[in-house]
CSV table of C-alpha atoms in Angstrom, one decimal:
chain,number,residue,atom,x,y,z
A,1,MET,CA,0.0,0.0,0.0
A,2,ASP,CA,1.5,3.4,-1.0
A,3,VAL,CA,1.4,6.0,1.7
A,4,HIS,CA,2.0,9.7,1.1
A,5,ILE,CA,5.0,11.1,2.9
A,6,SER,CA,5.9,14.8,2.6
A,7,LEU,CA,9.4,15.8,3.8
A,8,ARG,CA,9.3,19.5,4.5
A,9,ASN,CA,13.0,19.9,5.2
A,10,ARG,CA,16.1,17.7,5.6
A,11,ARG,CA,16.2,17.8,9.4
A,12,GLY,CA,14.8,15.0,11.5
A,13,LEU,CA,13.9,12.9,8.5
A,14,ALA,CA,13.3,9.7,10.5
A,15,GLY,CA,11.0,11.6,12.8
A,16,GLN,CA,9.0,13.1,10.0
A,17,ILE,CA,8.5,9.6,8.4
A,18,HIS,CA,7.5,8.2,11.8
A,19,ARG,CA,5.0,10.8,12.5
A,20,GLN,CA,3.3,10.7,9.1
A,21,VAL,CA,3.1,6.9,9.0
A,22,ARG,CA,1.8,6.9,12.5
A,23,ALA,CA,-0.9,9.5,11.6
A,24,ALA,CA,-2.0,7.4,8.6
A,25,ILE,CA,-2.5,4.4,10.9
A,26,LEU,CA,-4.2,6.5,13.6
A,27,ASP,CA,-6.9,8.0,11.3
A,28,GLY,CA,-7.5,4.7,9.5
A,29,ARG,CA,-5.9,5.5,6.1
A,30,LEU,CA,-3.6,2.5,6.8
A,31,ARG,CA,-5.6,-0.4,8.1
A,32,SER,CA,-4.6,-3.4,10.1
A,33,GLY,CA,-3.2,-6.1,7.8
A,34,GLU,CA,-2.1,-3.8,5.0
A,35,ALA,CA,1.5,-3.8,3.9
A,36,VAL,CA,3.6,-0.7,4.0
A,37,PRO,CA,6.3,0.1,1.4
A,38,SER,CA,9.6,-1.7,2.1
A,39,THR,CA,12.4,0.3,3.6
A,40,ARG,CA,14.3,0.1,0.3
A,41,GLU,CA,11.3,1.2,-1.8
A,42,LEU,CA,10.3,4.1,0.5
A,43,ALA,CA,13.9,5.3,0.8
A,44,ALA,CA,14.3,5.4,-3.0
A,45,ARG,CA,11.0,7.3,-3.4
A,46,LEU,CA,11.9,9.9,-0.7
A,47,MET,CA,15.5,10.1,-1.8
A,48,VAL,CA,16.8,9.4,1.7
A,49,SER,CA,19.1,6.6,3.1
A,50,ARG,CA,17.6,3.3,3.9
A,51,ASN,CA,18.8,3.5,7.5
A,52,THR,CA,16.6,6.6,7.9
A,53,VAL,CA,13.4,4.7,7.0
A,54,THR,CA,14.5,1.7,9.0
A,55,THR,CA,14.8,3.9,12.1
A,56,ALA,CA,11.3,5.2,11.6
A,57,TYR,CA,9.9,1.7,11.1
A,58,ASP,CA,11.7,0.4,14.2
A,59,ARG,CA,10.0,3.1,16.3
A,60,LEU,CA,6.6,2.1,14.9
A,61,THR,CA,7.3,-1.5,15.5
A,62,ALA,CA,8.3,-0.8,19.1
A,63,GLU,CA,4.9,1.1,19.5
A,64,GLY,CA,3.1,-2.1,18.3
A,65,LEU,CA,1.9,-0.5,15.1
A,66,LEU,CA,4.1,-2.4,12.6
A,67,ALA,CA,5.4,-5.9,12.4
A,68,ALA,CA,7.7,-7.8,10.0
A,69,ARG,CA,6.4,-11.1,8.6
A,70,PRO,CA,8.1,-13.9,6.8
A,71,GLY,CA,9.1,-12.9,3.3
A,72,GLY,CA,10.5,-9.5,4.4
A,73,ARG,CA,7.3,-7.5,4.2
A,74,THR,CA,6.2,-5.1,7.0
A,75,TYR,CA,2.5,-4.9,7.9
A,76,VAL,CA,0.2,-2.7,10.0
A,77,VAL,CA,-0.8,-4.7,13.0
A,78,GLY,CA,-2.5,-2.2,15.3
A,79,ARG,CA,-4.2,1.1,15.7
A,80,PRO,CA,-3.6,3.2,18.8
A,81,LYS,CA,-6.5,4.8,20.6
A,82,PRO,CA,-7.4,8.1,18.9
A,83,GLU,CA,-5.8,11.0,20.5
A,84,ARG,CA,-7.9,14.0,21.5
A,85,ARG,CA,-6.9,17.0,19.4
A,86,VAL,CA,-6.0,20.2,21.3
A,87,GLY,CA,-5.5,23.7,20.1
A,88,PRO,CA,-7.4,25.8,17.6
A,89,LEU,CA,-8.9,22.9,15.6
A,90,ALA,CA,-10.6,21.5,18.7
A,91,GLU,CA,-11.8,24.9,20.0
A,92,ARG,CA,-13.2,26.2,16.6
A,93,PRO,CA,-14.5,23.3,14.5
A,94,ILE,CA,-16.2,24.1,11.2
A,95,ARG,CA,-20.0,24.1,11.7
A,96,PRO,CA,-22.8,24.0,9.1
A,97,ARG,CA,-25.7,26.5,9.0
A,98,PRO,CA,-28.0,25.8,12.0
A,99,ILE,CA,-30.9,24.9,9.7
A,100,TRP,CA,-29.2,21.7,8.7
A,101,ALA,CA,-29.2,20.4,12.3
A,102,GLN,CA,-33.0,20.6,12.1
A,103,GLN,CA,-33.4,18.4,9.1
A,104,PRO,CA,-34.1,14.6,9.4
A,105,GLU,CA,-31.4,12.1,8.9
A,106,PRO,CA,-31.3,10.5,5.4
A,107,VAL,CA,-33.3,7.3,5.1
A,108,ASP,CA,-31.3,4.3,3.7
A,109,MET,CA,-34.2,2.1,2.6
A,110,SER,CA,-31.7,-0.5,1.4
A,111,ALA,CA,-30.4,-1.0,5.0
A,112,THR,CA,-33.5,-2.8,6.1
A,113,ASN,CA,-35.3,-5.8,4.6
A,114,PRO,CA,-38.6,-6.3,6.4
A,115,THR,CA,-40.3,-9.7,6.2
A,116,TYR,CA,-43.5,-8.1,4.9
A,117,ASP,CA,-42.6,-5.0,2.9
A,118,PHE,CA,-45.4,-2.5,2.7
A,119,ARG,CA,-43.2,0.5,2.3
A,120,PRO,CA,-44.5,3.0,-0.2
A,121,GLY,CA,-42.6,4.2,-3.3
A,122,LEU,CA,-40.9,1.0,-4.1
A,123,PRO,CA,-41.6,-0.8,-7.4
A,124,ASP,CA,-41.1,-4.6,-7.7
A,125,ALA,CA,-37.4,-4.9,-8.5
A,126,GLY,CA,-37.7,-8.6,-9.0
A,127,ARG,CA,-39.9,-8.0,-12.1
A,128,PHE,CA,-37.6,-5.4,-13.6
A,129,PRO,CA,-36.4,-6.5,-17.1
A,130,PHE,CA,-32.7,-6.6,-16.3
A,131,ALA,CA,-31.8,-8.7,-19.4
A,132,THR,CA,-33.3,-6.1,-21.7
A,133,TRP,CA,-31.5,-3.3,-19.9
A,134,ARG,CA,-28.2,-5.1,-20.1
A,135,THR,CA,-28.6,-5.3,-23.9
A,136,LEU,CA,-29.6,-1.6,-24.2
A,137,LEU,CA,-26.7,-0.5,-22.0
A,138,ALA,CA,-24.2,-2.7,-23.9
A,139,ASP,CA,-25.5,-1.2,-27.2
A,140,THR,CA,-25.2,2.3,-25.7
A,141,PHE,CA,-21.6,1.8,-24.7
A,142,ARG,CA,-20.7,0.3,-28.0
A,143,SER,CA,-21.9,3.4,-29.8
A,144,ILE,CA,-20.0,5.8,-27.6
A,145,PRO,CA,-16.7,5.7,-29.5
A,146,GLY,CA,-18.5,6.9,-32.6
A,147,ARG,CA,-20.0,9.9,-30.9
A,148,SER,CA,-18.6,12.9,-29.0
A,149,GLU,CA,-17.3,11.8,-25.6
A,150,ALA,CA,-17.3,15.3,-24.2
A,151,TYR,CA,-19.8,16.7,-21.7
A,152,HIS,CA,-23.3,17.1,-23.1
A,153,ASP,CA,-26.2,19.5,-23.0
A,154,PRO,CA,-27.4,20.1,-19.4
A,155,ALA,CA,-31.0,19.8,-20.6
A,156,GLY,CA,-30.4,16.2,-21.4
A,157,ASP,CA,-30.1,13.8,-24.3
A,158,PRO,CA,-32.2,15.1,-27.2
A,159,ARG,CA,-33.5,11.6,-28.0
A,160,LEU,CA,-34.6,11.1,-24.4
A,161,ARG,CA,-36.3,14.5,-24.3
A,162,ALA,CA,-38.2,13.7,-27.4
A,163,ALA,CA,-39.1,10.3,-26.2
A,164,VAL,CA,-40.4,11.7,-22.9
A,165,ALA,CA,-42.5,14.3,-24.7
A,166,GLN,CA,-44.0,11.6,-26.8
A,167,HIS,CA,-44.7,9.4,-23.8
A,168,ILE,CA,-46.4,12.0,-21.6
A,169,GLY,CA,-48.3,13.4,-24.5
A,170,VAL,CA,-49.9,10.0,-25.3
A,171,SER,CA,-50.2,8.6,-21.7
A,172,ARG,CA,-51.0,11.8,-19.8
A,173,SER,CA,-52.2,14.3,-22.4
A,174,VAL,CA,-49.4,16.7,-21.5
A,175,HIS,CA,-48.7,18.9,-24.5
A,176,ALA,CA,-44.9,19.3,-24.7
A,177,THR,CA,-42.0,19.2,-27.2
A,178,ALA,CA,-38.4,18.1,-26.5
A,179,ASP,CA,-37.5,21.8,-26.0
A,180,ASP,CA,-39.9,22.0,-23.1
A,181,ILE,CA,-38.3,19.2,-21.2
A,182,LEU,CA,-35.3,19.1,-18.9
A,183,ILE,CA,-33.9,15.7,-17.8
A,184,THR,CA,-33.0,15.6,-14.1
A,185,SER,CA,-31.5,13.1,-11.6
A,186,GLY,CA,-34.9,12.2,-10.3
A,187,SER,CA,-37.9,14.5,-9.6
A,188,GLN,CA,-36.2,15.6,-6.3
A,189,GLN,CA,-33.5,17.4,-8.3
A,190,ALA,CA,-36.3,19.0,-10.4
A,191,VAL,CA,-37.8,20.4,-7.2
A,192,ASP,CA,-34.4,21.8,-6.2
A,193,LEU,CA,-33.8,23.4,-9.6
A,194,ILE,CA,-37.2,25.0,-9.6
A,195,GLY,CA,-36.5,26.5,-6.1
A,196,ARG,CA,-33.1,27.8,-7.1
A,197,VAL,CA,-34.6,29.5,-10.2
A,198,LEU,CA,-37.9,30.9,-8.8
A,199,ILE,CA,-37.6,31.5,-5.0
A,200,GLU,CA,-35.9,34.5,-3.4
A,201,PRO,CA,-34.8,34.1,0.3
A,202,GLY,CA,-37.8,35.0,2.5
A,203,GLU,CA,-40.5,34.3,-0.2
A,204,VAL,CA,-43.4,32.0,0.6
A,205,ALA,CA,-43.3,28.4,-0.7
A,206,VAL,CA,-46.3,26.2,0.0
A,207,VAL,CA,-46.2,22.4,0.5
A,208,GLU,CA,-49.0,19.9,1.1
A,209,ASN,CA,-49.5,18.7,4.7
A,210,PRO,CA,-49.2,15.8,4.8
A,211,GLY,CA,-46.9,15.6,1.8
A,212,TRP,CA,-43.7,14.5,0.2
A,213,LEU,CA,-40.9,15.8,2.4
A,214,PRO,CA,-38.1,16.9,0.0
A,215,PRO,CA,-39.8,20.1,-1.2
A,216,ARG,CA,-40.2,21.3,2.3
A,217,THR,CA,-36.6,20.6,3.1
A,218,LEU,CA,-35.1,21.8,-0.1
A,219,TRP,CA,-37.0,25.1,-0.2
A,220,ARG,CA,-36.5,25.8,3.5
A,221,THR,CA,-32.8,25.3,3.4
A,222,SER,CA,-32.6,27.6,0.4
A,223,GLY,CA,-34.1,30.4,2.5
A,224,ALA,CA,-37.8,30.2,1.6
A,225,ARG,CA,-40.5,30.7,4.2
A,226,VAL,CA,-42.3,27.3,3.9
A,227,VAL,CA,-46.0,27.2,4.7
A,228,SER,CA,-48.1,24.1,5.0
A,229,ALA,CA,-51.3,23.6,3.0
A,230,GLU,CA,-54.1,21.5,4.4
A,231,VAL,CA,-55.1,18.4,2.4
A,232,ASP,CA,-58.5,16.6,2.7
A,233,ARG,CA,-60.3,13.9,0.6
A,234,GLU,CA,-60.5,16.3,-2.4
A,235,GLY,CA,-56.8,17.3,-2.3
A,236,VAL,CA,-55.3,20.5,-1.3
A,237,VAL,CA,-57.7,23.0,0.4
A,238,VAL,CA,-57.5,26.0,-2.0
A,239,GLU,CA,-59.4,28.4,0.2
A,240,ALA,CA,-56.7,28.2,2.8
A,241,LEU,CA,-53.8,29.0,0.4
A,242,PRO,CA,-51.9,32.3,1.0
A,243,ASP,CA,-52.2,35.0,-1.7
A,244,GLN,CA,-48.5,35.9,-1.3
A,245,ALA,CA,-47.2,32.5,-2.2
A,246,ARG,CA,-44.5,32.3,-4.8
A,247,VAL,CA,-44.7,28.6,-5.5
A,248,LEU,CA,-46.9,25.6,-4.5
A,249,PHE,CA,-46.0,22.0,-4.6
A,250,VAL,CA,-48.9,19.5,-5.2
A,251,SER,CA,-49.4,15.9,-6.2
A,252,PRO,CA,-53.0,16.1,-7.6
A,253,SER,CA,-53.3,12.8,-9.5
A,254,HIS,CA,-52.4,10.6,-6.5
A,255,GLN,CA,-51.7,12.7,-3.5
A,256,PHE,CA,-48.7,11.6,-1.4
A,257,PRO,CA,-49.2,10.1,1.1
A,258,LEU,CA,-53.0,10.0,1.3
A,259,GLY,CA,-53.5,8.6,-2.2
A,260,VAL,CA,-56.6,10.6,-3.0
A,261,PRO,CA,-57.0,12.4,-6.4
A,262,MET,CA,-57.7,16.1,-6.5
A,263,SER,CA,-61.4,16.8,-7.5
A,264,ASP,CA,-62.2,18.6,-10.7
A,265,ARG,CA,-63.7,21.5,-8.6
A,266,ARG,CA,-60.5,21.9,-6.6
A,267,ARG,CA,-58.3,21.7,-9.8
A,268,ARG,CA,-60.1,24.6,-11.4
A,269,ALA,CA,-60.1,26.6,-8.2
A,270,LEU,CA,-56.4,26.0,-7.8
A,271,LEU,CA,-55.6,27.2,-11.3
A,272,ASP,CA,-57.7,30.3,-10.7
A,273,TRP,CA,-55.8,30.9,-7.5
A,274,ALA,CA,-52.5,30.6,-9.3
A,275,ARG,CA,-53.6,33.0,-12.0
A,276,HIS,CA,-54.8,35.7,-9.6
A,277,SER,CA,-52.0,35.3,-7.0
A,278,GLY,CA,-49.2,35.0,-9.6
A,279,ALA,CA,-48.0,31.8,-7.9
A,280,VAL,CA,-46.3,28.9,-9.7
A,281,ILE,CA,-47.7,25.4,-9.3
A,282,VAL,CA,-45.3,22.5,-9.3
A,283,GLU,CA,-47.3,19.4,-10.2
A,284,ASP,CA,-45.7,16.1,-9.2
A,285,ASP,CA,-47.2,13.2,-11.3
A,286,TYR,CA,-45.0,10.5,-9.8
A,287,ASP,CA,-46.9,7.2,-10.3
A,288,SER,CA,-50.1,7.9,-12.1
A,289,GLU,CA,-49.2,5.5,-15.0
A,290,PHE,CA,-50.6,2.8,-12.7
A,291,ARG,CA,-54.3,3.5,-12.8
A,292,TYR,CA,-56.8,0.8,-11.9
A,293,GLY,CA,-60.3,2.3,-12.2
A,294,GLY,CA,-62.3,5.4,-12.8
A,295,ARG,CA,-61.9,7.8,-15.7
A,296,PRO,CA,-58.4,9.2,-16.2
A,297,VAL,CA,-57.6,12.4,-14.3
A,298,ASP,CA,-56.4,15.3,-16.4
A,299,PRO,CA,-53.1,16.7,-15.2
A,300,LEU,CA,-53.2,20.3,-14.0
A,301,HIS,CA,-50.7,21.1,-16.8
A,302,SER,CA,-53.1,20.1,-19.5
A,303,LEU,CA,-55.9,22.3,-17.9
A,304,ASP,CA,-53.7,25.4,-17.5
A,305,PRO,CA,-54.2,28.0,-20.1
A,306,ALA,CA,-52.1,30.6,-18.3
A,307,GLY,CA,-48.8,28.7,-18.2
A,308,ARG,CA,-48.6,28.7,-14.3
A,309,VAL,CA,-47.9,24.9,-14.0
A,310,ILE,CA,-44.5,23.2,-14.0
A,311,TYR,CA,-45.0,19.4,-14.5
A,312,ILE,CA,-42.4,17.0,-13.1
A,313,GLY,CA,-42.2,13.2,-13.2
A,314,SER,CA,-39.9,10.3,-12.4
A,315,PHE,CA,-38.9,6.9,-13.6
A,316,SER,CA,-37.9,5.8,-10.1
A,317,LYS,CA,-41.4,4.5,-9.3
A,318,THR,CA,-42.1,2.9,-12.6
A,319,LEU,CA,-38.7,1.3,-13.2
A,320,LEU,CA,-36.1,1.3,-10.4
A,321,PRO,CA,-35.4,3.9,-7.6
A,322,THR,CA,-31.6,3.5,-8.3
A,323,PHE,CA,-32.0,4.9,-11.8
A,324,ARG,CA,-32.5,8.5,-10.4
A,325,LEU,CA,-34.0,9.6,-13.7
A,326,GLY,CA,-36.7,12.3,-13.9
A,327,PHE,CA,-37.9,15.2,-15.9
A,328,CYS,CA,-39.3,18.7,-15.7
A,329,VAL,CA,-41.7,20.3,-18.2
A,330,ALA,CA,-41.5,24.0,-17.8
A,331,PRO,CA,-42.5,27.1,-19.8
A,332,ALA,CA,-40.0,28.5,-22.4
A,333,SER,CA,-39.5,31.5,-20.2
A,334,LEU,CA,-37.9,29.3,-17.5
A,335,GLN,CA,-35.9,26.9,-19.7
A,336,PRO,CA,-32.7,29.0,-20.0
A,337,ALA,CA,-32.5,29.6,-16.2
A,338,LEU,CA,-33.3,25.9,-15.4
A,339,ARG,CA,-30.6,24.8,-17.9
A,340,ARG,CA,-28.0,27.1,-16.3
A,341,ALA,CA,-29.0,25.8,-12.8
A,342,LYS,CA,-28.7,22.2,-14.0
A,343,TYR,CA,-25.2,23.0,-15.4
A,344,ALA,CA,-24.1,24.6,-12.2
A,345,MET,CA,-25.4,21.7,-10.1
A,346,ASP,CA,-24.0,18.6,-11.9
A,347,TRP,CA,-23.7,19.6,-15.6
A,348,HIS,CA,-26.0,16.7,-16.8
A,349,THR,CA,-27.5,13.4,-15.7
A,350,ALA,CA,-25.6,10.2,-16.6
A,351,LEU,CA,-25.7,10.0,-20.4
A,352,PRO,CA,-25.5,6.2,-20.8
A,353,LEU,CA,-28.7,5.8,-18.7
A,354,GLN,CA,-30.4,8.5,-20.7
A,355,ALA,CA,-29.5,6.9,-24.0
A,356,ALA,CA,-30.7,3.5,-22.9
A,357,LEU,CA,-34.0,4.9,-21.5
A,358,ALA,CA,-34.6,6.7,-24.8
A,359,ARG,CA,-34.3,3.4,-26.7
A,360,TYR,CA,-36.5,1.7,-24.1
A,361,LEU,CA,-39.2,4.3,-24.7
A,362,ASP,CA,-38.9,4.5,-28.4
A,363,GLN,CA,-39.1,0.7,-28.9
A,364,GLY,CA,-42.3,0.6,-26.9
A,365,LEU,CA,-40.7,-1.5,-24.2
A,366,PHE,CA,-41.6,1.0,-21.4
A,367,ALA,CA,-45.3,1.0,-22.4
A,368,ARG,CA,-45.3,-2.8,-22.4
A,369,HIS,CA,-43.6,-2.9,-19.0
A,370,ILE,CA,-46.2,-0.5,-17.6
A,371,ARG,CA,-49.1,-2.7,-18.9
A,372,ARG,CA,-47.6,-5.8,-17.4
A,373,MET,CA,-46.9,-4.3,-14.0
A,374,ARG,CA,-50.3,-2.6,-13.9
A,375,ARG,CA,-51.9,-6.0,-13.8
A,376,VAL,CA,-49.5,-7.2,-11.1
A,377,TYR,CA,-50.0,-4.1,-8.9
A,378,GLN,CA,-53.8,-4.1,-9.4
A,379,ALA,CA,-54.0,-7.6,-8.1
A,380,ARG,CA,-52.1,-6.7,-5.0
A,381,ARG,CA,-54.0,-3.5,-4.4
A,382,ASP,CA,-57.4,-5.3,-4.8
A,383,ARG,CA,-56.3,-7.9,-2.3
A,384,ILE,CA,-55.2,-5.4,0.3
A,385,GLY,CA,-58.5,-3.5,-0.2
A,386,LEU,CA,-60.5,-6.7,0.3
A,387,LEU,CA,-58.7,-7.7,3.5
A,388,LEU,CA,-58.9,-4.2,4.9
A,389,ASP,CA,-62.7,-4.2,4.4
A,390,ARG,CA,-63.1,-7.8,5.6
A,391,ASP,CA,-60.6,-8.2,8.5
A,392,LEU,CA,-59.4,-4.8,9.6
A,393,ALA,CA,-62.5,-2.6,9.2
A,394,HIS,CA,-62.8,-2.2,12.9
A,395,LEU,CA,-59.2,-0.9,13.1
A,396,LEU,CA,-58.6,1.0,9.9
A,397,GLU,CA,-60.6,3.3,7.5
A,398,PRO,CA,-59.1,3.1,4.0
A,399,LEU,CA,-59.0,6.2,1.8
A,400,PRO,CA,-60.2,6.0,-1.8
A,401,SER,CA,-57.3,5.4,-4.2
A,402,VAL,CA,-57.4,4.2,-7.8
A,403,ALA,CA,-53.8,4.7,-8.9
A,404,GLY,CA,-50.2,4.4,-7.9
A,405,LEU,CA,-48.3,2.0,-5.7
A,406,HIS,CA,-49.7,2.7,-2.2
A,407,MET,CA,-53.0,3.3,-0.3
A,408,THR,CA,-53.6,4.9,3.1
A,409,ALA,CA,-55.9,4.1,5.9
A,410,TRP,CA,-56.9,6.2,9.0
A,411,LEU,CA,-56.7,4.6,12.5
A,412,ARG,CA,-60.2,4.3,13.7
A,413,THR,CA,-59.4,4.7,17.4
A,414,PRO,CA,-56.6,6.2,19.4
A,415,MET,CA,-53.8,3.8,20.0
A,416,GLY,CA,-50.7,3.4,22.1
A,417,PRO,CA,-51.2,6.0,25.0
A,418,ALA,CA,-49.4,3.7,27.4
A,419,ASP,CA,-46.1,3.4,25.6
A,420,GLY,CA,-46.2,6.2,23.0
A,421,GLY,CA,-44.9,9.1,25.1
A,422,ASP,CA,-44.9,12.2,22.9
A,423,ARG,CA,-45.2,10.2,19.7
A,424,ALA,CA,-48.2,10.3,17.5
A,425,ALA,CA,-50.5,7.2,17.7
A,426,ASP,CA,-49.6,6.1,14.2
A,427,GLN,CA,-45.9,6.3,15.0
A,428,VAL,CA,-46.5,4.0,18.0
A,429,VAL,CA,-48.3,1.5,15.7
A,430,ALA,CA,-45.6,1.7,13.0
A,431,ALA,CA,-42.8,1.1,15.6
A,432,ARG,CA,-44.6,-2.0,16.8
A,433,CYS,CA,-45.0,-3.2,13.3
A,434,ARG,CA,-41.4,-2.7,12.4
A,435,ARG,CA,-40.3,-4.8,15.4
A,436,ALA,CA,-42.7,-7.6,14.2
A,437,GLY,CA,-41.1,-7.5,10.7
A,438,LEU,CA,-43.6,-5.3,8.9
A,439,GLY,CA,-42.3,-2.4,6.8
A,440,LEU,CA,-44.7,0.5,6.6
A,441,TYR,CA,-44.9,4.2,7.4
A,442,PRO,CA,-47.2,6.3,9.6
A,443,VAL,CA,-48.9,9.3,7.9
A,444,SER,CA,-47.6,11.6,10.6
A,445,ASP,CA,-44.0,11.1,9.3
A,446,PHE,CA,-45.0,13.2,6.3
A,447,GLY,CA,-46.7,16.1,8.1
A,448,SER,CA,-46.1,18.9,10.5
A,449,SER,CA,-46.0,17.7,14.1
A,450,GLY,CA,-49.5,17.3,15.7
A,451,THR,CA,-51.4,18.6,12.6
A,452,VAL,CA,-52.1,15.3,10.7
A,453,GLN,CA,-54.7,12.7,11.4
A,454,PRO,CA,-53.0,9.4,12.4
A,455,GLY,CA,-53.0,6.7,9.7
A,456,LEU,CA,-50.8,4.1,8.0
A,457,VAL,CA,-49.4,4.2,4.4
A,458,LEU,CA,-49.4,0.8,2.8
A,459,GLY,CA,-47.3,0.2,-0.3
A,460,TYR,CA,-47.8,-2.8,-2.5
A,461,GLY,CA,-45.1,-2.4,-5.1
A,462,ALA,CA,-42.5,-4.5,-3.2
A,463,ILE,CA,-44.6,-7.2,-1.6
A,464,ASP,CA,-45.7,-10.4,-3.5
A,465,LEU,CA,-49.3,-11.2,-3.8
A,466,ASN,CA,-48.9,-14.4,-1.9
A,467,ARG,CA,-47.4,-12.6,1.2
A,468,ILE,CA,-50.2,-10.0,1.6
A,469,ASP,CA,-52.6,-12.2,3.7
A,470,LYS,CA,-50.0,-13.1,6.3
A,471,GLY,CA,-48.6,-9.5,6.3
A,472,LEU,CA,-52.0,-7.9,6.9
A,473,ASP,CA,-52.9,-10.6,9.5
A,474,LEU,CA,-49.7,-9.6,11.4
A,475,LEU,CA,-50.7,-5.9,11.0
A,476,ARG,CA,-54.1,-6.7,12.5
A,477,ARG,CA,-52.5,-8.4,15.5
A,478,CYS,CA,-50.1,-5.4,16.0
A,479,LEU,CA,-53.0,-3.0,15.9
A,480,GLU,CA,-55.1,-5.0,18.4
A,481,ALA,CA,-52.1,-5.3,20.7
A,482,THR,CA,-51.5,-1.6,20.5
A,483,ARG,CA,-55.1,-0.8,21.4
A,484,ARG,CA,-55.0,-2.8,24.6
């Protein structure tokens, strides 16, 4: 293992080598079992005598940090207890802005593997067409030498932008051309870019309550004054929206996390509000490709004659979360600024994935995948709905939901006062469920503290149909145990 040694002067050479190798072991850069350069090799590299290096290694060996093994190699064998730093670095550490201490810790959904996985937002990775994608990616990499290998347009691969415009035009009646579309690293990046381009520090940004958390976090940490908007069975309550809002984030086709669609009356009232207040609506249409009943719901974007709606979408829910591929449909007046912001943030989203997704869309493979998975998810959704009505009706009140990968149910009675402490009732239930091997989320995790009716969010993208019965029976037992 090479180790960087910097000799600042020609005095005390053995001491300088000793201190720097010791520091590398102390902070973990050199780990136990790794070989250090031989005395001959390190002496030649540093242009010092071999005896100088030998002296330094002998001191480290006496301290129990190095040991020679058969064959002449020297290895790291220990790591001393970390020393407490003193002086200016310990007294004046670098600290972030205080607002970042108030944000929740990142959730690593790959770190847990519940026995019965009802977590929302997860598609069925086991049914993803990996073989097809390996072929598409291989073809993409084979074609790279014949194309420019430099950085590309921040707005995204032109073929993918055109393919996305075609897809959302046919499937969602969103009228857009390739020039209207910006490819992003997931819809979360689209939200961030929109905030950077539109919101001045101190301006009002409105988010649904309960709702998807990233807009609240991103816009608040960018300096916006974030205000919560109440949500009921018809979607966001328009009458309660502030007139001074600069931007509003909504998920009208399948509200997250409640799952309800926004009513036609509310949609038209919301567009009137945006037109009169001058606010911009960010419409997140994250999983409406999976619709199981009722007439299709028109996106706000297609109903908006005034150009106040920015439409965002993602392939994380329909394909794989690890793809981190999304898009943003914005008016021409915003495209230059969004493109500059994207360039400033990460230049462009990974091009091989963009090119492969463009082919996947153009060849009709994505539409075929959606049709196949819609049947799979509908069977799971229907089974959950049946069991909730049949076996858990005294415990849970399901909310209407005809699309997406999750459904939500209110708790019918207060639960968990004995062991819940300050936690909301649904958080007490969710904690018990997790201990029993059930993966799900409480509604209160997605809302302002104390302002959201307690309920449970049940995803069905990641759980097999044949495991739903046992999973919901376990949920019933957890709920009944919490009530006692």
